[in-house]
mmCIF file of C-alpha atoms and ligand atoms in Angstrom:
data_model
loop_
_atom_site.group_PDB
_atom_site.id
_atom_site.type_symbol
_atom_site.label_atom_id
_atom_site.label_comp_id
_atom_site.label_asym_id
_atom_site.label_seq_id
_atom_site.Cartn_x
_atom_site.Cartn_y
_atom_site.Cartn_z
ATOM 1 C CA UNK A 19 37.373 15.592 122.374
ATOM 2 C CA UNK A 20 39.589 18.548 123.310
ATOM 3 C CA UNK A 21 37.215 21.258 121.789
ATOM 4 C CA UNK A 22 34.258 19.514 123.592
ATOM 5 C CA UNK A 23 35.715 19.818 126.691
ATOM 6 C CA UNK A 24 36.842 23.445 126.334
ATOM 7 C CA UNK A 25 33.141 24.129 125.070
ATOM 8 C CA UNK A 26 31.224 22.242 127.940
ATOM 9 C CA UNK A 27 33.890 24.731 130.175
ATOM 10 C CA UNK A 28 32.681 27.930 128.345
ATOM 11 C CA UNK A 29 29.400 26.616 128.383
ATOM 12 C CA UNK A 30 29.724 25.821 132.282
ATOM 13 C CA UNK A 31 31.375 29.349 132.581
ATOM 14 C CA UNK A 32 28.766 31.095 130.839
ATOM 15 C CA UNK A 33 25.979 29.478 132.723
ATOM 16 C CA UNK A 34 27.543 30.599 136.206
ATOM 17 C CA UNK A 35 27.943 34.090 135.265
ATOM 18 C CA UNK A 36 24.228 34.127 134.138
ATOM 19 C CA UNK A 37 23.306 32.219 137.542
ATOM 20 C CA UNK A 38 25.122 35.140 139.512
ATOM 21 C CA UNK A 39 23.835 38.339 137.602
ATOM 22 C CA UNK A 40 20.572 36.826 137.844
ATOM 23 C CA UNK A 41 21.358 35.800 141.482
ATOM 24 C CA UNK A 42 22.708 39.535 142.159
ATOM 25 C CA UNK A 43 19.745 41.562 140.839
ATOM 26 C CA UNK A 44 17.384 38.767 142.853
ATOM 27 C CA UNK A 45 19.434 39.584 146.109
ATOM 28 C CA UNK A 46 17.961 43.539 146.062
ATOM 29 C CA UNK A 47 14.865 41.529 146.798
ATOM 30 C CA UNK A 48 11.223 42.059 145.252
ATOM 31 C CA UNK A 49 10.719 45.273 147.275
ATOM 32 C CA UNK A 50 13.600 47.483 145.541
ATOM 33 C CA UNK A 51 13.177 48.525 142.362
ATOM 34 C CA UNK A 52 15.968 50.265 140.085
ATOM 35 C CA UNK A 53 13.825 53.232 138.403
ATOM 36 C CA UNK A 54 17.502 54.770 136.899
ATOM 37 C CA UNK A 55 21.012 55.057 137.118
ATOM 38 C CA UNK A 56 22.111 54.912 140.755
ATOM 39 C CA UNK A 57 18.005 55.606 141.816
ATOM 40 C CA UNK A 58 16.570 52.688 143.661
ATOM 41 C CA UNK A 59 13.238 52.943 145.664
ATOM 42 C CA UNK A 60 12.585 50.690 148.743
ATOM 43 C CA UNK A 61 8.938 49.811 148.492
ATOM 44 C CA UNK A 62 6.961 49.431 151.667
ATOM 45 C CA UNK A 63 4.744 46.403 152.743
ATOM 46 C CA UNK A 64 1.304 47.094 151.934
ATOM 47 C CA UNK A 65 0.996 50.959 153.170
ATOM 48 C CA UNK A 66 4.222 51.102 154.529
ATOM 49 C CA UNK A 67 6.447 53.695 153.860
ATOM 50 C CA UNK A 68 8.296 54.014 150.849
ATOM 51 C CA UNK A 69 11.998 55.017 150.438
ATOM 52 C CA UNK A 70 14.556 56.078 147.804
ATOM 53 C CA UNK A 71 17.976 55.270 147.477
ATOM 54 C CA UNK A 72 20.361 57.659 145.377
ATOM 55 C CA UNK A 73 23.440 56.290 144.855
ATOM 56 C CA UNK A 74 26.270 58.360 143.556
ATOM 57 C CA UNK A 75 30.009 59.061 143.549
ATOM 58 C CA UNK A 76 30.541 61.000 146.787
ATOM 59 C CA UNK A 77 28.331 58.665 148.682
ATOM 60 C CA UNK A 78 24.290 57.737 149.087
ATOM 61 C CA UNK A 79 21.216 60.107 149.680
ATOM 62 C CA UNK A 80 18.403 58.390 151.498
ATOM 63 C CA UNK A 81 14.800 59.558 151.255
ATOM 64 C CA UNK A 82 12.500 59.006 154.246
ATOM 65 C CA UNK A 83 14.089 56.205 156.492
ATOM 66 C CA UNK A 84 11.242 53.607 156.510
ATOM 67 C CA UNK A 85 8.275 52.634 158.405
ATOM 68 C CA UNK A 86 9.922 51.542 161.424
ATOM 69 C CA UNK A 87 13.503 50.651 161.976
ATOM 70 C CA UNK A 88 12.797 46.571 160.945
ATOM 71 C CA UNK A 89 12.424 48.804 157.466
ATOM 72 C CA UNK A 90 15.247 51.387 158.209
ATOM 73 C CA UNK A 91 17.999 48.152 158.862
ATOM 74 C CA UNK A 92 16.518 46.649 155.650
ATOM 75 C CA UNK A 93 17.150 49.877 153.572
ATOM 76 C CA UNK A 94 20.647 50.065 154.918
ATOM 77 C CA UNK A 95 21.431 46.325 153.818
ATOM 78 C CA UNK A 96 20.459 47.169 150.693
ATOM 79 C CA UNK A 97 22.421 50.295 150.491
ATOM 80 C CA UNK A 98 25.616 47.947 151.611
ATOM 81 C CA UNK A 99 24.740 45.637 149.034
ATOM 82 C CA UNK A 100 24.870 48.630 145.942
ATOM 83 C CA UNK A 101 27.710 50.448 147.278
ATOM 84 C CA UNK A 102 30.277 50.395 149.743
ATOM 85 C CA UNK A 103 29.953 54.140 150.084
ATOM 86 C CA UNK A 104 28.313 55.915 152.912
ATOM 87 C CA UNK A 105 25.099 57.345 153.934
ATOM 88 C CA UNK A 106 26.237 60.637 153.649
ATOM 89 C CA UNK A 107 22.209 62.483 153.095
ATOM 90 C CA UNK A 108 19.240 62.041 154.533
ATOM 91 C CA UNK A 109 15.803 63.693 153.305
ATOM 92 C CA UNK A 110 12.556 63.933 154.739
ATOM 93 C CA UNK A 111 9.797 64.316 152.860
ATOM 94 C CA UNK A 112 7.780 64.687 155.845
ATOM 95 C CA UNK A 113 8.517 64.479 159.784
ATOM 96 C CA UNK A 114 6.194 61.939 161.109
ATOM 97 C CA UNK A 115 7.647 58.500 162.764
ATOM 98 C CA UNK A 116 6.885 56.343 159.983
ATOM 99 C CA UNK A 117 9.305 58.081 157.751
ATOM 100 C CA UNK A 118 11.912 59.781 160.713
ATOM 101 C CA UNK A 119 11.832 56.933 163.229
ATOM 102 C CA UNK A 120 14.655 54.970 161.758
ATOM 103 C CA UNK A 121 17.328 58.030 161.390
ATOM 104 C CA UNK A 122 19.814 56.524 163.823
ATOM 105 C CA UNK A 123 20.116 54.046 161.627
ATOM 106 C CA UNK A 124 22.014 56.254 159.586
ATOM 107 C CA UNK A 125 24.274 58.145 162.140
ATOM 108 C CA UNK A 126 26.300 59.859 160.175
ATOM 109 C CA UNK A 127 23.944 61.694 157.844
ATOM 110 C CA UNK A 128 22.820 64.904 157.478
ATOM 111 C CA UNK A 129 19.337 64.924 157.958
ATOM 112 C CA UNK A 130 17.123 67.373 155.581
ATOM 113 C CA UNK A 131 13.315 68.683 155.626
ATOM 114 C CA UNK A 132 11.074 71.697 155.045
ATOM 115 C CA UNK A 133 10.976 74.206 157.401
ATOM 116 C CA UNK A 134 9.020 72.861 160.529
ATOM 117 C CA UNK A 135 10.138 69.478 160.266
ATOM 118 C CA UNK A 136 11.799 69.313 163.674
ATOM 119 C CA UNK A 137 9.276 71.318 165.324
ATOM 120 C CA UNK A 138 6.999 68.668 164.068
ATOM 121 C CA UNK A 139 8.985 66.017 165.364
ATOM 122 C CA UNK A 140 9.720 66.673 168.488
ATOM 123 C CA UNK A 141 5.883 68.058 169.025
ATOM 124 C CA UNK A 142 4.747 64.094 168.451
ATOM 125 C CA UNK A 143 7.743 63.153 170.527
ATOM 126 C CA UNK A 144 6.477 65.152 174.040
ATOM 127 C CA UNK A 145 2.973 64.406 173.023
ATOM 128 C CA UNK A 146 3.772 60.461 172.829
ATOM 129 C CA UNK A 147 6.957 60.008 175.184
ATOM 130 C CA UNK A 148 6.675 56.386 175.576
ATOM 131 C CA UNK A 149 6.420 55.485 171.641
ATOM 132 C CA UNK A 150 9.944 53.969 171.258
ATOM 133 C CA UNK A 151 9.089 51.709 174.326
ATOM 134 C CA UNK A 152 5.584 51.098 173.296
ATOM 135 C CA UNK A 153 6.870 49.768 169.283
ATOM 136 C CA UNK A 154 9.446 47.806 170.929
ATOM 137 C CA UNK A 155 7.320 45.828 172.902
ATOM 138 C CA UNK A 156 5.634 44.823 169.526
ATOM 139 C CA UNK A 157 8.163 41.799 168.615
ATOM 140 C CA UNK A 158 11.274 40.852 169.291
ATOM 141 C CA UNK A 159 12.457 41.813 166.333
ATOM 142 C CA UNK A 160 11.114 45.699 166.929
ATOM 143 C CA UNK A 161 13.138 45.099 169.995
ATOM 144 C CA UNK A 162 16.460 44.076 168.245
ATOM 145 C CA UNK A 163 15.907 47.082 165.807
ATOM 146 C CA UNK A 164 15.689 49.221 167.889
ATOM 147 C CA UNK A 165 18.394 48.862 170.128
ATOM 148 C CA UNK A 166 20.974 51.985 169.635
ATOM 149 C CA UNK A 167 17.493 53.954 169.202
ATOM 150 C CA UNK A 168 18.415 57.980 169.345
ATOM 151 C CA UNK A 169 16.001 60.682 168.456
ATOM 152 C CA UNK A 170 17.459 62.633 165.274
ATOM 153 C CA UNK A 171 15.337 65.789 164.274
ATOM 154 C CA UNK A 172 16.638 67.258 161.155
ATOM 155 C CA UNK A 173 20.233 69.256 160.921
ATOM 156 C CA UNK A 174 18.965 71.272 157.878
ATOM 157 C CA UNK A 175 15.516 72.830 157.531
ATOM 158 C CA UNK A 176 15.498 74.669 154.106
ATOM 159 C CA UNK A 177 12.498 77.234 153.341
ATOM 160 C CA UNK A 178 10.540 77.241 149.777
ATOM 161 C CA UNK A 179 13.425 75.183 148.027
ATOM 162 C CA UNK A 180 16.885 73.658 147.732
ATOM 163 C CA UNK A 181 19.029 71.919 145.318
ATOM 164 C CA UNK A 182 21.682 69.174 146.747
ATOM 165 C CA UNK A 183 24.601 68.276 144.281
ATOM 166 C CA UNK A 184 26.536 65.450 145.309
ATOM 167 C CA UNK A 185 28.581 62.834 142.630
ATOM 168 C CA UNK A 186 27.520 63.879 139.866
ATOM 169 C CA UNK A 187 23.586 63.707 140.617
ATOM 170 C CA UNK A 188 21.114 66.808 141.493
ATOM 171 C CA UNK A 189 18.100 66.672 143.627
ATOM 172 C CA UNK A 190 15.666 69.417 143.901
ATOM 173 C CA UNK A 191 13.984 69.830 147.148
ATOM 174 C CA UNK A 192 10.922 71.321 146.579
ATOM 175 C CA UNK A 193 8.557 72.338 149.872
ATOM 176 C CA UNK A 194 4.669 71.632 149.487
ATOM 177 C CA UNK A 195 2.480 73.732 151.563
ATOM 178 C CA UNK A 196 -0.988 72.267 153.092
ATOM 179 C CA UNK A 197 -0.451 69.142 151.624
ATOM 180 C CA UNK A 198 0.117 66.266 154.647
ATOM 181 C CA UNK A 199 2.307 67.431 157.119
ATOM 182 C CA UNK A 200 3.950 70.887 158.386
ATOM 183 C CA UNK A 201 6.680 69.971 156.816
ATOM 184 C CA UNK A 202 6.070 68.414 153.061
ATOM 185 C CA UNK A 203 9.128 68.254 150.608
ATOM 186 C CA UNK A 204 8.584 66.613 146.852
ATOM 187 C CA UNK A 205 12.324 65.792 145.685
ATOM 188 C CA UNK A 206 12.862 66.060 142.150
ATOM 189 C CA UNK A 207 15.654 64.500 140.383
ATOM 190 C CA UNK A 208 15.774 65.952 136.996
ATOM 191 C CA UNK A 209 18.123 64.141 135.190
ATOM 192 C CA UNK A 210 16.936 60.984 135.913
ATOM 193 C CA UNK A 211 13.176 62.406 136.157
ATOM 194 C CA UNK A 212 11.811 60.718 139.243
ATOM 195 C CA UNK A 213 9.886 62.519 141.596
ATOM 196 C CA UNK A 214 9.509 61.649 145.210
ATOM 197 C CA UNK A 215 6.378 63.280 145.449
ATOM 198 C CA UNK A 216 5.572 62.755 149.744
ATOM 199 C CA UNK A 217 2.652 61.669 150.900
ATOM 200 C CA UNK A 218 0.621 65.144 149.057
ATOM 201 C CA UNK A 219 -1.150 61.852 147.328
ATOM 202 C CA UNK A 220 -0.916 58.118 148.441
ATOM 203 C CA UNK A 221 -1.730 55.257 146.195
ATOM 204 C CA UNK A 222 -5.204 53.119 146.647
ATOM 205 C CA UNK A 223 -5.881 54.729 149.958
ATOM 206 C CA UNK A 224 -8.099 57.477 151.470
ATOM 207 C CA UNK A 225 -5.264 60.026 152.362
ATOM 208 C CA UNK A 226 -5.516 61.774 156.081
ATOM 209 C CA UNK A 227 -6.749 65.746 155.706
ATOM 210 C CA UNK A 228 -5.353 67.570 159.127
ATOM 211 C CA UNK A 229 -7.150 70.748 159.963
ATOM 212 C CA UNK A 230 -4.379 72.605 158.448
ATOM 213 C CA UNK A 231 -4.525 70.660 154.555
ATOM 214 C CA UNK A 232 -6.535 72.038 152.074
ATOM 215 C CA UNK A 233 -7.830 69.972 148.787
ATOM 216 C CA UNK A 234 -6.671 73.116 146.468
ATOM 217 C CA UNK A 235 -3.004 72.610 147.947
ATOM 218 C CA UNK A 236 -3.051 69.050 147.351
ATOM 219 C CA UNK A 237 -4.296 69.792 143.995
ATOM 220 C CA UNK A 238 -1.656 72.676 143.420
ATOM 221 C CA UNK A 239 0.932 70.298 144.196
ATOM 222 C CA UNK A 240 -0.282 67.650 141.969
ATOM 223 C CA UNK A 241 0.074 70.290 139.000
ATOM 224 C CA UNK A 242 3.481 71.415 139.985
ATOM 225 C CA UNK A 243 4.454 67.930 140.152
ATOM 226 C CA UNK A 244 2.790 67.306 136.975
ATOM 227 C CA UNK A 245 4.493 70.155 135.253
ATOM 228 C CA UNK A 246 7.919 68.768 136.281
ATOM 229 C CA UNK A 247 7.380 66.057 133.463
ATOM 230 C CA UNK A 248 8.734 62.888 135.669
ATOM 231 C CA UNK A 249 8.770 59.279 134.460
ATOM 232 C CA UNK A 250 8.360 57.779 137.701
ATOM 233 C CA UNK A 251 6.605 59.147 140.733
ATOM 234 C CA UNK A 252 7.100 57.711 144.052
ATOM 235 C CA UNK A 253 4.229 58.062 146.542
ATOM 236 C CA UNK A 254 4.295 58.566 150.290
ATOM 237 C CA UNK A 255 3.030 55.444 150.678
ATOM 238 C CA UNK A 256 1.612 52.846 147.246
ATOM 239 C CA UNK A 257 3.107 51.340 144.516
ATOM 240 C CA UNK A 258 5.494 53.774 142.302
ATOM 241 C CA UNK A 259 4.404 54.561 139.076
ATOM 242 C CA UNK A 260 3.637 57.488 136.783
ATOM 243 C CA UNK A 261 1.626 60.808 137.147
ATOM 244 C CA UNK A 262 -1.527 58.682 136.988
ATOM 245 C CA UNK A 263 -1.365 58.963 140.492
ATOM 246 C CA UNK A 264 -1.970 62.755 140.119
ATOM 247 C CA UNK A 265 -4.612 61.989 137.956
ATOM 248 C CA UNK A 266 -5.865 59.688 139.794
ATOM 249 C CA UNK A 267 -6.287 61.875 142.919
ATOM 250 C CA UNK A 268 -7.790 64.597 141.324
ATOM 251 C CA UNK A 269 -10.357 62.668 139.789
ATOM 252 C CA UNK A 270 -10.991 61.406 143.678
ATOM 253 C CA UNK A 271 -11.159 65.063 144.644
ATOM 254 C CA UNK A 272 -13.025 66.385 142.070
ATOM 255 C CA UNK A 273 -15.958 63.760 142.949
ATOM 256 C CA UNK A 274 -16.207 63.850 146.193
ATOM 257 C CA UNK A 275 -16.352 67.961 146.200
ATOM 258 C CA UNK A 276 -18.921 67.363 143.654
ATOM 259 C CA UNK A 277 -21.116 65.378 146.014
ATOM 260 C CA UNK A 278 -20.328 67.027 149.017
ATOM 261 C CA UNK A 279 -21.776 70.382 147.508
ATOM 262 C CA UNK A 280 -24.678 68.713 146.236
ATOM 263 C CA UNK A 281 -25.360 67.927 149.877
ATOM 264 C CA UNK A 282 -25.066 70.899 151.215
ATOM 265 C CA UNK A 283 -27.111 72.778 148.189
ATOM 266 C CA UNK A 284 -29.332 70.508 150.068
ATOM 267 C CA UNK A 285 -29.452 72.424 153.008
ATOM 268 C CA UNK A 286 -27.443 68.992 154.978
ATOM 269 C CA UNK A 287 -25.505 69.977 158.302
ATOM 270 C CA UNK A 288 -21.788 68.860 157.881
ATOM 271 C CA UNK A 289 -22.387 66.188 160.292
ATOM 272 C CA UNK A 290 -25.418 64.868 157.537
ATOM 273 C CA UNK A 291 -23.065 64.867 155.119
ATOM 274 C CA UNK A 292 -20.289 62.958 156.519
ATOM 275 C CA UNK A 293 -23.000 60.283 157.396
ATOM 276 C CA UNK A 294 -24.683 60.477 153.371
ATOM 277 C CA UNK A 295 -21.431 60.874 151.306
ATOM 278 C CA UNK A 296 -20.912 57.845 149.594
ATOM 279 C CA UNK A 297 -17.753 57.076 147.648
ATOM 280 C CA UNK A 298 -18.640 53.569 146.206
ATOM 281 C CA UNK A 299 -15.966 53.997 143.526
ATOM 282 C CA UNK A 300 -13.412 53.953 145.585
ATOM 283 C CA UNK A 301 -14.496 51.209 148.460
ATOM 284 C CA UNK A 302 -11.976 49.269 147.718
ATOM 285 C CA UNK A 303 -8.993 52.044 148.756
ATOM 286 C CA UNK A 304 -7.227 51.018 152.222
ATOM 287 C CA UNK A 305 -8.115 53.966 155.366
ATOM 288 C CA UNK A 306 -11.405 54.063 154.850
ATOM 289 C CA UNK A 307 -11.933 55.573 159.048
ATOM 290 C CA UNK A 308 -10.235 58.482 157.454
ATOM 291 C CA UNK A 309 -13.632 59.669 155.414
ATOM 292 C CA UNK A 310 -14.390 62.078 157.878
ATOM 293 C CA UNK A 311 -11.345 64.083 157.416
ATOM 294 C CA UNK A 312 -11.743 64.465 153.768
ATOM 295 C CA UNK A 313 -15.124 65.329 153.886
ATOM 296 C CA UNK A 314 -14.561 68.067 156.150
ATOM 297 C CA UNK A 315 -11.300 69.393 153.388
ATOM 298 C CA UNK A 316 -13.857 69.138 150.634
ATOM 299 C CA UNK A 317 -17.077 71.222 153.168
ATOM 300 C CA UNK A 318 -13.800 73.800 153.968
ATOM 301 C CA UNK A 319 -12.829 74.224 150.156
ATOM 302 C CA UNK A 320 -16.860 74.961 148.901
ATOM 303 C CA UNK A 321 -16.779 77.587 152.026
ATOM 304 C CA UNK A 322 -18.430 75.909 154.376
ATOM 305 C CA UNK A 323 -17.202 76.603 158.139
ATOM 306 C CA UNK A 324 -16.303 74.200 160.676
HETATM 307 ZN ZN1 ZN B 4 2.498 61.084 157.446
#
C-alpha cells in the first residue's frame, strides 16, 4: 500500500516536471526557434522581419529589432523569458525601419551597423517625418508600442568587418556591399555556425534591387556566405534554413539573366522586356510589384544602360 503510494507520488512528480519542461519550451512560442547553444532566432509573420537572439554570459546580443515595435516588445519578452541578463548589443544588419524601428526598445544597447547605416537612417527619417505618427495610427496596439518611441541611429558604424566577443561567444560582422541596403552586415557566428545572412537574399519572395544593387554582389555574397560553411542561415526576411537559400537565389538569378539577354539579343527596349519577362517558376514568391527592379539589375549586369 505504502510503496503504491510513494510510486503514484513519483509517478505524479515525474509527470509535472514533464508538463513544465514541455510547458517551458512551448512558452518561447512557435515563432522562436533554438538553432544552438544560447542562439535563438525570432521568426517574423509571413515577411516580417526576422531576428536573432544571442544569449551569453555577459549579457544578450540582439540582431535587427523586428518589424515594428508590436515585434520589438515581443523579442524583448522573450529575451526576459531566457535570461535575466541585459540587452547589452544591438546589430543591424541593415538600417531600414522594419529592422531599426524598434531600438528604443532596447535603451541601453549599443547599437551596431556597416558604415552608412545612420546616414541611411536618418535620410528615410527627413524624407518620411511623420512615419512614427502615421504606424501608430494603425491599431491601438501600434499605439501602445510605441509609446516611449525615440529615434536611435547606430553608436558604432564599423567599415569592411568586425568581430564582437562577449561571454564566451564570437560574432563576426561581416559588411556586404551592393547587396540591399547602404548599409548590409551578414553576422557570422562561427562556433555555433549560424549565419545571419541580411536581407542580400530573402526566402520565397522577389527581393527589391535599388539603383545602387547589383546581381554579381548579391551573388558574391551568396559565395562568401557559402564558403563560411554555416548550418543554419537566417534570411532578412523567410523561414531559416540552410544554404539552399543561396542556392536557391542563384538559380533565380541565373534564369532570369538568361531570359532577359535573350530579349535583348532580340533587339527589345528595356521597357519590352520588363513587359515580356516571364518568371512562371517562381509565381508563387510573395513581392511580385517588385519585377521591375530586378529586371532592370539583370539589363544593368548584361551591360545594358538605363
Ligand atoms: Zn530592407
Amino acid at each position: 500500500m505504502k510503496t503504491a503510494k510513494i510510486a503514484s507520488a513519483l509517478l505524479a512528480l515525474a509527470a509535472s516536471l514533464v508538463l513544465s519542461s514541455s510547458a517551458f519550451a512551448q512558452d518561447l512560442g512557435p515563432r522562436v526557434k533554438k538553432l544552438a547553444d544560447g542562439v535563438y532566432v525570432h521568426t517574423g509573420n509571413g515577411f516580417d522581419s526576422n531576428s536573432g537572439i544571442i544569449v551569453t554570459s555577459e549579457g544578450v546580443i540582439v540582431i535587427d529589432t523586428g518589424q515594428n515595435p508590436i515585434e520589438s516588445r515581443d523579442i524583448m519578452a522573450t529575451v526576459k523569458k531566457l535570461t535575466p541578463l541585459p540587452v547589452r548589443i544591438v546589430i543591424d544588419t541593415e538600417p531600414h525601419g522594419d529592422h531599426t524601428t524598434g531600438h528604443f526598445v532596447f535603451p541601453d544597447a549599443v547599437v551596431i551597423a556597416a558604415a552608412g547605416g545612420g546616414e541611411s537612417m536618418r535620410g528615410a527619417d527627413r524624407a518620411a517625418p511623420n512615419r512614427i505618427q502615421t504606424m501608430a495610427a494603425t491599431s491601438p496596439a501600434m499605439k501602445t508600442a510605441l509609446e516611449g518611441y525615440k529615434f536611435i541611429t547606430p553608436h558604432v558604424e564599423y567599415r569592411d568587418k568586425m568581430t564582437i566577443t562577449l561571454g564566451g561567444k564570437t560574432l563576426e560582422l561581416i559588411y556586404m556591399k551592393g547587396v540591399h541596403s547602404e548599409s548590409d552586415t551578414a553576422v557570422w557566428l562561427p562556433q555555433e555556425r549560424v549565419v545571419f545572412s541580411a536581407s542580400a537574399f530573402v526566402v520565397n519572395q522577389v527581393n527589391i534591387l535599388r539603383p545602387f544593387v547589383t546581381i554579381p554582389d548579391i551573388l558574391a555574397a551568396g559565395k562568401m556566405m557559402k564558403a563560411l560553411n554555416p548550418e543554419h542561415v537566417v534570411p532578412g526576411h523567410g523561414t531559416p534554413g540552410t544554404t539552399k537559400i543561396f542556392d536557391d537565389g542563384e538559380k533565380y538569378y541565373a534564369l532570369l539573366t538568361q531570359r532577359v539577354d535573350a530579349l535583348m539579343k532580340q533587339g527589345k527596349s528595356l521597357d519590352d522586356i520588363k513587359k515580356e519577362v516571364k518568371m512562371p517558376e517562381y509565381a508563387s514568391w510573395g513581392s511580385q510589384d517588385r519585377m521591375p527592379t530586378n529586371v532592370d539589375a539583370a539589363y544593368k549586369a548584361l551591360g545594358g544602360r538605363i
